[in-house]
XYZ file of C-alpha atoms in Angstrom:
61
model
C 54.959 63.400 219.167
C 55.013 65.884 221.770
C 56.763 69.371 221.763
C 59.894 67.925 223.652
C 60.751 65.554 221.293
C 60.325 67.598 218.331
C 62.690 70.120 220.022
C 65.196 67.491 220.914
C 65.228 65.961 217.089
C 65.743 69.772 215.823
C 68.949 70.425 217.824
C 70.238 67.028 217.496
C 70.152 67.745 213.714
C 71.141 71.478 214.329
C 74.688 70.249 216.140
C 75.257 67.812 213.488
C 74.662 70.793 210.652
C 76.887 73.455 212.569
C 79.673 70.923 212.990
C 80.105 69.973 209.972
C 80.295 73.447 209.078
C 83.128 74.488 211.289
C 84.550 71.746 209.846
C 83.924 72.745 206.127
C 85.282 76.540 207.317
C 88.287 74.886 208.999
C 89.386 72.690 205.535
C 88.613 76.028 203.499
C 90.576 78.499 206.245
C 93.726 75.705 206.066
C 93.442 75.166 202.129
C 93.735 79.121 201.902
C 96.744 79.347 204.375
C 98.720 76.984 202.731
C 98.071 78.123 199.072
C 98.687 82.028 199.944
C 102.336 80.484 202.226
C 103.213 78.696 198.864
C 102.313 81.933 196.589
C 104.101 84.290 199.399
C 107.204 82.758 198.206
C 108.152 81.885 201.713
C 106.718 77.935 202.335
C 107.250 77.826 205.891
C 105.684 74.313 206.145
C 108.906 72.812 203.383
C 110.828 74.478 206.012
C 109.400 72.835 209.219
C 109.539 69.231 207.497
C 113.062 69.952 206.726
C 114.022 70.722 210.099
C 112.011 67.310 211.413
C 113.936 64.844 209.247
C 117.260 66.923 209.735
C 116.307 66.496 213.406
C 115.377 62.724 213.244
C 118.031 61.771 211.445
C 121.054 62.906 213.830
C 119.549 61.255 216.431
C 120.651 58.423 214.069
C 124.190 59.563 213.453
């Protein structure tokens, strides 16, 4: 194989490595919002779903 296609196999399998690491930083930076919002005392996202289905369900009434 020549130099080129080395170099195009290494950052083909570079990408695939850093995405999957945003996405592994991602899961751990949303898994640490939502347990600190829940420890805070405050759960915002209880809050949110309760205002969707209170929404949702006067456009039924």
């Amino acid at each position: 194989m020549d130099v080129l296609t080395l170099s195009a196999i290494r950052l083909r399998s570079a990408r695939g490595q850093t995405m999957t690491e945003y996405a592994l930083l991602l899961a751990a930076v949303a898994l640490t919002g939502y347990g600190l919002a829940a420890t805070v005392g405050y759960n915002f996202v209880d809050d949110a779903i309760d205002a969707l289905f209170g929404r949702v369900l006067a456009l039924f009434h």
